[in-house]
Short mmCIF file of C-alpha atoms in Angstrom, two decimals:
data_model
loop_
_atom_site.label_atom_id
_atom_site.label_comp_id
_atom_site.label_asym_id
_atom_site.label_seq_id
_atom_site.Cartn_x
_atom_site.Cartn_y
_atom_site.Cartn_z
CA UNK A 423 -0.20 0.24 -0.16
CA UNK A 424 2.49 1.78 0.96
CA UNK A 425 4.56 1.36 -2.54
CA UNK A 426 1.05 2.33 -4.34
CA UNK A 427 1.00 6.04 -2.28
CA UNK A 428 4.32 6.44 -3.41
CA UNK A 429 3.81 5.96 -7.18
CA UNK A 430 0.54 8.16 -7.12
CA UNK A 431 3.09 10.96 -4.89
CA UNK A 432 5.64 10.64 -7.92
CA UNK A 433 3.10 10.93 -10.92
CA UNK A 434 1.40 13.41 -9.68
CA UNK A 435 4.62 15.44 -9.11
CA UNK A 436 5.39 14.58 -12.70
CA UNK A 437 1.84 16.04 -13.91
CA UNK A 438 1.97 18.74 -12.01
CA UNK A 439 5.64 19.23 -12.56
CA UNK A 440 4.80 19.41 -16.73
CA UNK A 441 1.84 21.39 -16.27
CA UNK A 442 3.73 23.95 -14.84
CA UNK A 443 6.64 23.82 -16.93
CA UNK A 444 3.83 24.08 -20.09
CA UNK A 445 1.83 26.98 -18.92
CA UNK A 446 5.27 28.82 -17.75
CA UNK A 447 6.02 28.11 -21.18
CA UNK A 448 2.62 29.21 -22.78
CA UNK A 449 2.79 31.97 -20.19
CA UNK A 450 6.03 33.05 -22.40
CA UNK A 451 4.79 32.62 -25.60
CA UNK A 452 1.55 35.18 -24.54
CA UNK A 453 4.25 37.83 -24.33
CA UNK A 454 6.11 37.09 -26.58
CA UNK A 455 4.49 38.75 -30.15
CA UNK A 456 4.05 37.35 -33.15
CA UNK A 457 3.38 37.98 -36.43
CA UNK A 458 0.14 36.05 -36.73
CA UNK A 459 -0.92 38.72 -33.42
CA UNK A 460 -1.67 41.94 -35.91
CA UNK A 461 -3.99 39.73 -38.04
CA UNK A 462 -5.21 38.34 -35.25
CA UNK A 463 -6.41 41.82 -33.43
CA UNK A 464 -6.91 43.45 -36.62
CA UNK A 465 -9.94 45.63 -37.01
CA UNK A 466 -12.16 45.86 -40.25
CA UNK A 467 -14.57 48.55 -41.36
CA UNK A 468 -16.74 50.28 -44.05
CA UNK A 469 -19.51 51.80 -45.43
CA UNK A 470 -22.39 50.49 -47.71
CA UNK A 471 -24.19 53.19 -49.68
CA UNK A 472 -27.33 54.03 -51.55
CA UNK A 473 -27.77 57.55 -53.83
CA UNK A 474 -30.85 58.61 -55.53
CA UNK A 475 -30.22 62.20 -56.95
CA UNK A 476 -32.38 64.29 -59.13
CA UNK A 477 -32.41 67.44 -60.84
CA UNK A 478 -35.28 69.14 -62.02
CA UNK A 479 -34.21 72.13 -64.43
CA UNK A 480 -36.76 74.96 -65.31
CA UNK A 481 -40.08 73.44 -66.53
CA UNK A 482 -38.92 73.68 -70.52
CA UNK A 483 -35.59 71.52 -69.55
CA UNK A 484 -35.01 68.07 -69.61
CA UNK A 485 -34.99 66.63 -65.92
CA UNK A 486 -32.26 63.60 -64.55
CA UNK A 487 -32.46 61.73 -62.04
CA UNK A 488 -30.64 58.41 -61.12
CA UNK A 489 -29.57 56.03 -58.21
CA UNK A 490 -26.36 54.77 -57.11
CA UNK A 491 -25.29 51.79 -54.91
CA UNK A 492 -22.15 50.48 -53.72
CA UNK A 493 -19.65 50.82 -50.65
CA UNK A 494 -16.56 50.21 -49.10
CA UNK A 495 -14.89 48.06 -46.65
CA UNK A 496 -11.08 48.59 -45.38
CA UNK A 497 -8.64 45.96 -43.59
CA UNK A 498 -6.25 47.53 -40.87
CA UNK A 499 -3.68 45.12 -39.31
CA UNK A 500 -3.14 45.33 -35.27
CA UNK A 501 -0.52 47.17 -33.49
CA UNK A 502 2.96 45.53 -33.98
CA UNK A 503 5.50 47.62 -32.14
CA UNK A 504 3.77 50.70 -33.49
CA UNK A 505 3.39 49.46 -37.05
CA UNK A 506 0.24 49.21 -38.80
CA UNK A 507 -1.14 48.24 -42.63
CA UNK A 508 -3.91 49.02 -43.90
CA UNK A 509 -5.52 49.02 -47.04
CA UNK A 510 -9.32 49.80 -48.49
CA UNK A 511 -11.39 49.32 -51.47
CA UNK A 512 -14.67 50.89 -52.85
CA UNK A 513 -17.42 50.39 -55.40
CA UNK A 514 -20.29 51.61 -57.04
CA UNK A 515 -22.56 50.68 -59.91
CA UNK A 516 -25.87 52.22 -60.76
CA UNK A 517 -29.38 49.86 -60.29
CA UNK A 518 -31.52 52.22 -61.94
CA UNK A 519 -32.28 55.85 -63.47
CA UNK A 520 -32.83 57.82 -66.70
CA UNK A 521 -30.41 57.64 -69.92
CA UNK A 522 -28.10 60.00 -68.61
CA UNK A 523 -26.58 60.61 -72.18
CA UNK A 524 -30.15 61.83 -73.80
CA UNK A 525 -28.93 65.83 -74.16
CA UNK A 526 -31.58 68.30 -73.72
CA UNK A 527 -33.49 69.47 -77.02
CA UNK A 528 -32.68 74.05 -75.80
CA UNK A 529 -30.00 73.37 -75.19
CA UNK A 530 -28.13 70.62 -76.45
CA UNK A 531 -26.08 69.42 -73.31
CA UNK A 532 -26.75 66.03 -70.69
CA UNK A 533 -26.89 65.34 -67.02
CA UNK A 534 -24.17 66.60 -65.44
CA UNK A 535 -24.82 66.62 -61.37
CA UNK A 536 -25.97 62.60 -61.09
CA UNK A 537 -22.78 61.78 -63.64
CA UNK A 538 -20.87 62.58 -60.12
CA UNK A 539 -22.42 59.63 -58.58
CA UNK A 540 -20.13 57.19 -60.95
CA UNK A 541 -17.22 58.41 -63.26
CA UNK A 542 -16.60 61.46 -64.62
CA UNK A 543 -13.49 60.98 -66.39
CA UNK A 544 -15.49 58.21 -68.10
CA UNK A 545 -19.00 58.83 -68.90
CA UNK A 546 -21.26 56.17 -69.79
CA UNK A 547 -19.52 53.45 -67.68
CA UNK A 548 -21.81 52.58 -64.41
CA UNK A 549 -20.28 49.52 -63.70
CA UNK A 550 -16.78 48.56 -64.11
CA UNK A 551 -16.01 51.05 -61.16
CA UNK A 552 -13.98 49.91 -58.41
CA UNK A 553 -11.34 51.74 -56.51
CA UNK A 554 -8.44 51.28 -53.80
CA UNK A 555 -8.62 53.92 -51.87
CA UNK A 556 -6.46 52.92 -49.05
CA UNK A 557 -3.33 51.38 -48.64
CA UNK A 558 -0.48 53.23 -46.12
CA UNK A 559 1.91 51.86 -43.44
CA UNK A 560 1.48 53.81 -40.51
CA UNK A 561 4.02 53.67 -37.06
CA UNK A 562 2.07 55.28 -34.11
CA UNK A 563 3.70 57.15 -31.13
CA UNK A 564 1.67 58.16 -28.02
CA UNK A 565 -0.94 60.30 -29.40
CA UNK A 566 1.07 61.02 -32.76
CA UNK A 567 1.47 58.58 -36.37
CA UNK A 568 3.28 58.78 -39.87
CA UNK A 569 1.66 57.70 -42.61
CA UNK A 570 3.55 56.86 -45.53
CA UNK A 571 0.76 55.52 -48.82
CA UNK A 572 -2.63 56.38 -50.02
CA UNK A 573 -5.26 57.61 -47.22
CA UNK A 574 -7.22 59.80 -45.32
CA UNK A 575 -5.36 62.81 -44.77
CA UNK A 576 -6.41 65.07 -41.45
CA UNK A 577 -9.36 67.68 -42.41
CA UNK A 578 -8.10 71.19 -43.82
CA UNK A 579 -10.56 73.44 -44.95
CA UNK A 580 -9.18 73.25 -48.69
CA UNK A 581 -7.43 70.11 -49.50
CA UNK A 582 -9.97 67.54 -47.84
CA UNK A 583 -12.36 63.89 -48.20
CA UNK A 584 -15.23 65.87 -49.10
CA UNK A 585 -17.60 62.95 -48.15
CA UNK A 586 -20.71 63.97 -50.37
CA UNK A 587 -20.61 61.49 -53.78
CA UNK A 588 -20.67 58.14 -53.42
CA UNK A 589 -16.28 58.14 -54.46
CA UNK A 590 -14.58 60.64 -51.55
CA UNK A 591 -12.04 62.78 -52.54
CA UNK A 592 -8.13 60.31 -51.65
CA UNK A 593 -4.62 61.17 -51.22
CA UNK A 594 -1.17 59.35 -51.89
CA UNK A 595 1.70 60.64 -49.70
CA UNK A 596 3.48 61.12 -47.05
CA UNK A 597 1.55 62.53 -43.50
CA UNK A 598 3.11 63.52 -39.90
CA UNK A 599 0.45 64.27 -37.03
CA UNK A 600 1.96 65.43 -33.87
CA UNK A 601 0.08 65.87 -31.01
CA UNK A 602 2.05 67.58 -28.15
CA UNK A 603 -1.01 67.99 -26.03
CA UNK A 604 -4.70 69.14 -25.55
CA UNK A 605 -3.34 72.33 -26.78
CA UNK A 606 -0.93 71.98 -29.63
CA UNK A 607 -0.91 69.99 -32.62
CA UNK A 608 1.05 69.86 -36.10
CA UNK A 609 0.36 68.21 -39.36
CA UNK A 610 2.98 67.41 -42.26
CA UNK A 611 2.44 66.70 -45.48
CA UNK A 612 3.45 66.37 -48.95
CA UNK A 613 1.36 64.57 -51.22
CA UNK A 614 2.47 64.08 -55.40
CA UNK A 615 -1.31 61.97 -55.98
CA UNK A 616 -4.79 61.92 -55.58
CA UNK A 617 -8.11 60.19 -56.56
CA UNK A 618 -9.90 63.49 -57.23
CA UNK A 619 -13.51 63.15 -55.79
CA UNK A 620 -15.98 61.11 -58.29
CA UNK A 621 -13.17 59.02 -60.62
CA UNK A 622 -11.48 55.94 -59.92
CA UNK A 623 -8.00 56.59 -61.16
CA UNK A 624 -5.01 57.76 -59.16
CA UNK A 625 -3.28 60.51 -60.75
CA UNK A 626 0.10 62.35 -59.99
CA UNK A 627 -0.21 65.85 -58.86
CA UNK A 628 2.14 66.47 -62.60
CA UNK A 629 -1.22 65.54 -64.51
CA UNK A 630 -3.98 66.22 -61.57
CA UNK A 631 -4.40 70.20 -62.38
CA UNK A 632 -6.77 70.68 -65.15
CA UNK A 633 -8.29 66.90 -65.49
CA UNK A 634 -11.89 68.97 -64.84
CA UNK A 635 -13.10 72.10 -66.44
CA UNK A 636 -10.63 74.69 -66.92
CA UNK A 637 -12.50 77.72 -67.03
CA UNK A 638 -11.85 81.22 -68.38
CA UNK A 639 -8.62 82.88 -68.14
CA UNK A 640 -9.64 87.18 -66.96
CA UNK A 641 -9.30 87.80 -70.52
CA UNK A 642 -11.70 86.00 -71.26
CA UNK A 643 -10.47 83.29 -73.15
CA UNK A 644 -10.55 79.82 -72.70
CA UNK A 645 -8.96 78.26 -70.30
CA UNK A 646 -6.32 75.21 -70.94
CA UNK A 647 -3.05 74.62 -68.52
CA UNK A 648 -3.90 70.52 -67.87
CA UNK A 649 -0.16 69.00 -68.14
CA UNK A 650 1.80 72.46 -68.77
CA UNK A 651 2.97 72.34 -64.70
CA UNK A 652 5.37 69.45 -64.08
CA UNK A 653 4.54 69.84 -60.19
CA UNK A 654 5.92 67.08 -58.01
CA UNK A 655 3.55 67.97 -54.98
CA UNK A 656 1.95 69.80 -52.35
CA UNK A 657 3.22 70.19 -48.88
CA UNK A 658 1.19 70.95 -46.55
CA UNK A 659 1.79 72.92 -42.82
CA UNK A 660 -0.54 73.19 -40.11
CA UNK A 661 -0.78 74.52 -36.54
CA UNK A 662 -3.49 74.47 -34.43
CA UNK A 663 -3.98 75.77 -30.93
CA UNK A 664 -6.59 75.03 -28.30
CA UNK A 665 -7.50 76.69 -24.86
CA UNK A 666 -10.26 77.67 -23.06
CA UNK A 667 -12.61 79.32 -25.50
CA UNK A 668 -10.19 80.17 -27.78
CA UNK A 669 -9.04 78.30 -31.39
CA UNK A 670 -6.18 79.06 -33.53
CA UNK A 671 -5.91 77.30 -36.86
CA UNK A 672 -3.11 78.19 -39.61
CA UNK A 673 -2.43 76.19 -42.87
CA UNK A 674 0.80 76.30 -45.46
CA UNK A 675 -0.26 75.26 -48.84
CA UNK A 676 2.47 74.97 -51.20
CA UNK A 677 1.61 73.94 -54.23
CA UNK A 678 4.80 73.46 -56.62
CA UNK A 679 5.25 75.07 -59.83
CA UNK A 680 1.64 77.44 -58.93
CA UNK A 681 1.18 78.78 -55.76
CA UNK A 682 1.59 79.28 -52.42
CA UNK A 683 -2.04 79.46 -50.16
CA UNK A 684 -2.05 80.74 -46.62
CA UNK A 685 -5.24 80.48 -44.37
CA UNK A 686 -5.26 81.50 -41.02
CA UNK A 687 -8.57 80.88 -38.98
CA UNK A 688 -9.54 82.07 -35.47
CA UNK A 689 -12.53 80.98 -33.48
CA UNK A 690 -13.84 81.96 -29.90
CA UNK A 691 -16.68 81.49 -27.95
CA UNK A 692 -18.22 83.28 -25.28
CA UNK A 693 -21.31 82.25 -23.53
CA UNK A 694 -23.95 80.35 -26.12
CA UNK A 695 -22.37 83.12 -28.72
CA UNK A 696 -19.33 82.05 -31.13
CA UNK A 697 -17.48 84.52 -33.35
CA UNK A 698 -14.91 82.61 -36.20
CA UNK A 699 -12.88 84.82 -38.75
CA UNK A 700 -10.85 83.56 -41.61
CA UNK A 701 -8.39 84.70 -43.82
CA UNK A 702 -6.27 83.45 -47.15
CA UNK A 703 -3.96 84.99 -48.40
CA UNK A 704 -2.19 83.36 -51.94
CA UNK A 705 0.90 84.09 -54.13
CA UNK A 706 2.01 82.56 -57.81
CA UNK A 707 4.95 81.21 -58.39
CA UNK A 708 7.09 82.85 -61.54
CA UNK A 709 6.87 79.50 -63.17
CA UNK A 710 3.27 80.89 -64.80
CA UNK A 711 5.27 83.25 -66.94
CA UNK A 712 7.19 81.76 -68.63
CA UNK A 713 3.69 79.75 -70.34
CA UNK A 714 1.43 81.21 -72.70
CA UNK A 715 -1.62 83.53 -71.25
CA UNK A 716 -4.12 80.46 -72.12
CA UNK A 717 -1.94 77.84 -70.17
CA UNK A 718 -1.04 79.51 -66.85
CA UNK A 719 -3.51 77.95 -63.59
CA UNK A 720 -2.63 81.51 -62.45
CA UNK A 721 -1.72 84.56 -64.12
CA UNK A 722 1.24 85.94 -62.71
CA UNK A 723 0.20 89.53 -60.33
CA UNK A 724 -2.86 87.69 -59.38
CA UNK A 725 -3.50 88.05 -55.37
CA UNK A 726 -6.54 85.72 -54.42
CA UNK A 727 -7.39 87.60 -50.82
CA UNK A 728 -10.64 86.62 -48.91
CA UNK A 729 -11.97 87.02 -45.73
CA UNK A 730 -15.01 85.27 -44.40
CA UNK A 731 -17.19 85.39 -41.32
CA UNK A 732 -19.42 83.51 -38.54
CA UNK A 733 -21.23 84.48 -35.84
CA UNK A 734 -23.62 81.71 -34.16
CA UNK A 735 -25.44 81.21 -31.13
CA UNK A 736 -26.29 77.79 -29.79
CA UNK A 737 -28.70 76.41 -27.30
CA UNK A 738 -30.77 73.68 -26.19
CA UNK A 739 -30.41 71.58 -29.88
CA UNK A 740 -31.16 74.97 -31.47
CA UNK A 741 -28.35 76.56 -33.69
CA UNK A 742 -28.41 79.54 -35.55
CA UNK A 743 -25.62 81.68 -37.82
CA UNK A 744 -25.00 84.61 -39.28
CA UNK A 745 -22.03 84.18 -41.75
CA UNK A 746 -20.28 87.11 -44.60
CA UNK A 747 -17.23 86.80 -47.18
CA UNK A 748 -16.19 88.93 -49.32
CA UNK A 749 -13.43 88.08 -52.10
CA UNK A 750 -10.60 91.04 -52.63
CA UNK A 751 -10.56 92.21 -56.39
CA UNK A 752 -6.64 91.39 -55.88
CA UNK A 753 -7.02 88.99 -58.19
CA UNK A 754 -9.79 85.19 -58.43
CA UNK A 755 -9.76 82.95 -55.25
CA UNK A 756 -8.20 79.47 -57.02
CA UNK A 757 -7.47 75.94 -55.32
CA UNK A 758 -7.78 73.22 -58.02
CA UNK A 759 -10.97 71.37 -57.74
CA UNK A 760 -9.52 67.70 -58.24
CA UNK A 761 -7.96 68.18 -54.58
CA UNK A 762 -10.61 69.63 -52.03
CA UNK A 763 -13.25 72.17 -51.84
CA UNK A 764 -13.37 75.19 -50.15
CA UNK A 765 -14.43 75.03 -46.60
CA UNK A 766 -15.63 78.88 -45.79
CA UNK A 767 -18.27 79.60 -43.54
CA UNK A 768 -20.26 80.42 -46.34
CA UNK A 769 -19.66 77.41 -48.28
CA UNK A 770 -22.58 75.30 -48.86
CA UNK A 771 -23.27 72.47 -51.20
CA UNK A 772 -23.62 73.15 -54.50
CA UNK A 773 -22.10 76.15 -53.71
CA UNK A 774 -18.05 77.30 -53.33
CA UNK A 775 -16.51 80.53 -53.65
CA UNK A 776 -13.68 79.10 -56.02
CA UNK A 777 -13.07 81.00 -59.24
CA UNK A 778 -14.15 83.87 -57.72
CA UNK A 779 -13.11 87.29 -57.00
CA UNK A 780 -14.70 90.94 -56.39
CA UNK A 781 -17.37 88.82 -54.57
CA UNK A 782 -19.10 88.96 -51.53
CA UNK A 783 -21.36 86.11 -49.99
CA UNK A 784 -24.30 86.43 -47.24
CA UNK A 785 -25.24 82.96 -45.90
CA UNK A 786 -28.07 82.64 -43.16
CA UNK A 787 -27.96 78.66 -41.35
CA UNK A 788 -30.09 77.43 -38.72
CA UNK A 789 -30.32 74.35 -37.61
CA UNK A 790 -32.15 71.85 -34.76
CA UNK A 791 -31.27 68.33 -33.34
CA UNK A 792 -33.78 66.67 -31.64
CA UNK A 793 -31.83 64.13 -29.39
CA UNK A 794 -34.69 61.40 -29.62
CA UNK A 795 -34.97 60.37 -31.96
CA UNK A 796 -31.75 61.40 -33.44
CA UNK A 797 -32.90 63.68 -36.14
CA UNK A 798 -30.91 66.50 -37.37
CA UNK A 799 -33.19 69.68 -39.27
CA UNK A 800 -31.24 72.54 -41.03
CA UNK A 801 -31.73 74.98 -43.57
CA UNK A 802 -29.17 77.66 -45.34
CA UNK A 803 -29.85 80.57 -47.16
CA UNK A 804 -27.19 82.08 -49.47
CA UNK A 805 -26.75 84.85 -51.25
CA UNK A 806 -23.83 85.13 -54.42
CA UNK A 807 -22.93 88.94 -55.17
CA UNK A 808 -20.69 90.80 -57.62
CA UNK A 809 -19.96 87.98 -60.25
CA UNK A 810 -20.89 89.36 -63.81
CA UNK A 811 -21.32 87.01 -66.85
CA UNK A 812 -19.49 87.70 -69.95
CA UNK A 813 -16.51 89.34 -67.20
CA UNK A 814 -14.01 86.75 -66.04
CA UNK A 815 -10.87 89.19 -64.61
CA UNK A 816 -12.76 87.50 -61.40
CA UNK A 817 -15.12 85.50 -62.40
CA UNK A 818 -13.74 81.88 -63.78
CA UNK A 819 -16.50 79.61 -64.60
CA UNK A 820 -18.90 82.67 -65.40
CA UNK A 821 -20.96 82.15 -63.35
CA UNK A 822 -24.03 84.35 -62.59
CA UNK A 823 -25.73 86.14 -58.92
CA UNK A 824 -27.61 83.85 -57.22
CA UNK A 825 -29.67 83.16 -54.46
CA UNK A 826 -29.78 79.38 -53.01
CA UNK A 827 -31.43 77.50 -50.32
CA UNK A 828 -30.21 74.37 -48.69
CA UNK A 829 -32.62 71.96 -46.44
CA UNK A 830 -31.89 69.20 -44.66
CA UNK A 831 -32.88 66.59 -43.23
CA UNK A 832 -31.10 63.40 -41.17
CA UNK A 833 -31.91 60.55 -38.86
CA UNK A 834 -29.17 58.72 -37.29
CA UNK A 835 -30.46 54.69 -36.10
CA UNK A 836 -29.78 52.96 -33.00
CA UNK A 837 -30.18 49.99 -30.98
CA UNK A 838 -30.53 47.29 -33.27
CA UNK A 839 -29.69 49.46 -36.34
CA UNK A 840 -26.92 50.72 -35.21
CA UNK A 841 -24.84 52.62 -38.43
CA UNK A 842 -27.46 53.19 -40.20
CA UNK A 843 -28.61 56.49 -41.61
CA UNK A 844 -30.78 58.61 -43.37
CA UNK A 845 -30.10 62.18 -45.02
CA UNK A 846 -32.24 64.04 -47.11
CA UNK A 847 -30.71 67.24 -48.98
CA UNK A 848 -33.13 69.47 -50.94
CA UNK A 849 -31.40 72.35 -52.87
CA UNK A 850 -32.97 75.59 -54.58
CA UNK A 851 -31.19 77.45 -56.68
CA UNK A 852 -32.10 80.09 -58.96
CA UNK A 853 -29.64 83.28 -60.84
CA UNK A 854 -30.31 87.02 -60.73
CA UNK A 855 -29.71 88.41 -64.38
CA UNK A 856 -29.17 85.77 -66.29
CA UNK A 857 -32.04 83.00 -66.69
CA UNK A 858 -32.00 82.02 -70.53
CA UNK A 859 -31.34 77.84 -71.49
CA UNK A 860 -27.56 77.85 -71.76
CA UNK A 861 -26.98 79.82 -68.98
CA UNK A 862 -28.99 77.87 -66.27
CA UNK A 863 -29.21 74.41 -67.71
CA UNK A 864 -27.91 72.67 -64.37
CA UNK A 865 -26.14 75.24 -62.97
CA UNK A 866 -29.25 76.97 -61.95
CA UNK A 867 -33.02 77.98 -62.01
CA UNK A 868 -33.51 73.98 -60.31
CA UNK A 869 -34.74 71.96 -57.44
CA UNK A 870 -32.35 69.03 -56.76
CA UNK A 871 -32.89 65.85 -54.75
CA UNK A 872 -30.25 64.01 -52.87
CA UNK A 873 -32.10 60.76 -50.41
CA UNK A 874 -28.58 59.08 -49.15
CA UNK A 875 -28.39 56.28 -47.41
CA UNK A 876 -25.86 54.75 -45.27
CA UNK A 877 -25.13 51.93 -43.62
CA UNK A 878 -21.12 52.36 -41.37
CA UNK A 879 -19.53 49.59 -39.75
#
């Protein structure tokens, strides 16, 4: 009996010893990072989107409508000693709608806005509309990071995501986000490529400028500057400062061979009020002087200057804002439409300041947020004064003075449907002076309905 107990004791000792060694080995394995861990800890994200758009032109002009469906799927690895890799693809296709290529009988033109849900550089393609939107390597340290590749940059008031179509702007290059503390942040970027909104291909900065409509030169001649600037890229310097009720944002955009743009913005909160001012100054580089007049993006001596201000009041879910922007007569305010959209206090959907000088913009905005349900209602009324059709010195796209109303309604679901949201945007725009068919078709004197359904995950 004693021998049996001794044998059992020895057996238990051996089992416990082996088990403890195995646990110790497993602990070491758990503590030692492995390549497979970055995939086990990876995250998926993306969205599914449906976009219905209907432009209703003046009674005697043709209307257009379309419905686009699609989505995006992104994958970001787990963090491995600060490093992570991300990739994201996006796709779109036309589910139904009118024939966007049918010409209006009066003007001889076809659809405009509806094509922007697909590929404006390959009109008529409604199926093969996929794009590699992100492919980057990122290194994180503290609250800062360094990125290289194709990615969504930090927001700037000129170069931005502008996710108002099926495909937003995407950029390629290097980016450093330096978050020193809650008061000071710095962003540094050098971008050498872009995939513009409503397109599927990637372009270098030397070929992206002028991909879209080039407009007019100040002397009235049609501009033609596409592929005349061998620009190596655009550099961005951004400094943000926050303290108590005060904020300061400073940006410098250095567009190689083209121009430099300085954007300064301050804001101050006092009780329920907020006051903000934006100032922009542009300086062209000497490279344009060696080009023919019609091939220049910006003319020598043009110094775009803009002053924009806003006073807003908000309380108990209600917000009211008054905004005013003045573009000086020192030159046109210019920034490539292929890179982003300007975000002045008076900029709204379907109406931007780019291309204008010697102009005034007034805006009144009102919005109300209902917490339960999560409902947001808003209206924006904008008045544009100063531009004269047929006079191109400060009017790159030959637009008329106009009045515009944007009304929007958005609802965000919670609970079981978390991630689902609906957005309705109704736009009405009219010219003040010129209302002939050629002047207004798909530009003004129209109503437009945008109904967007998103499911974000």
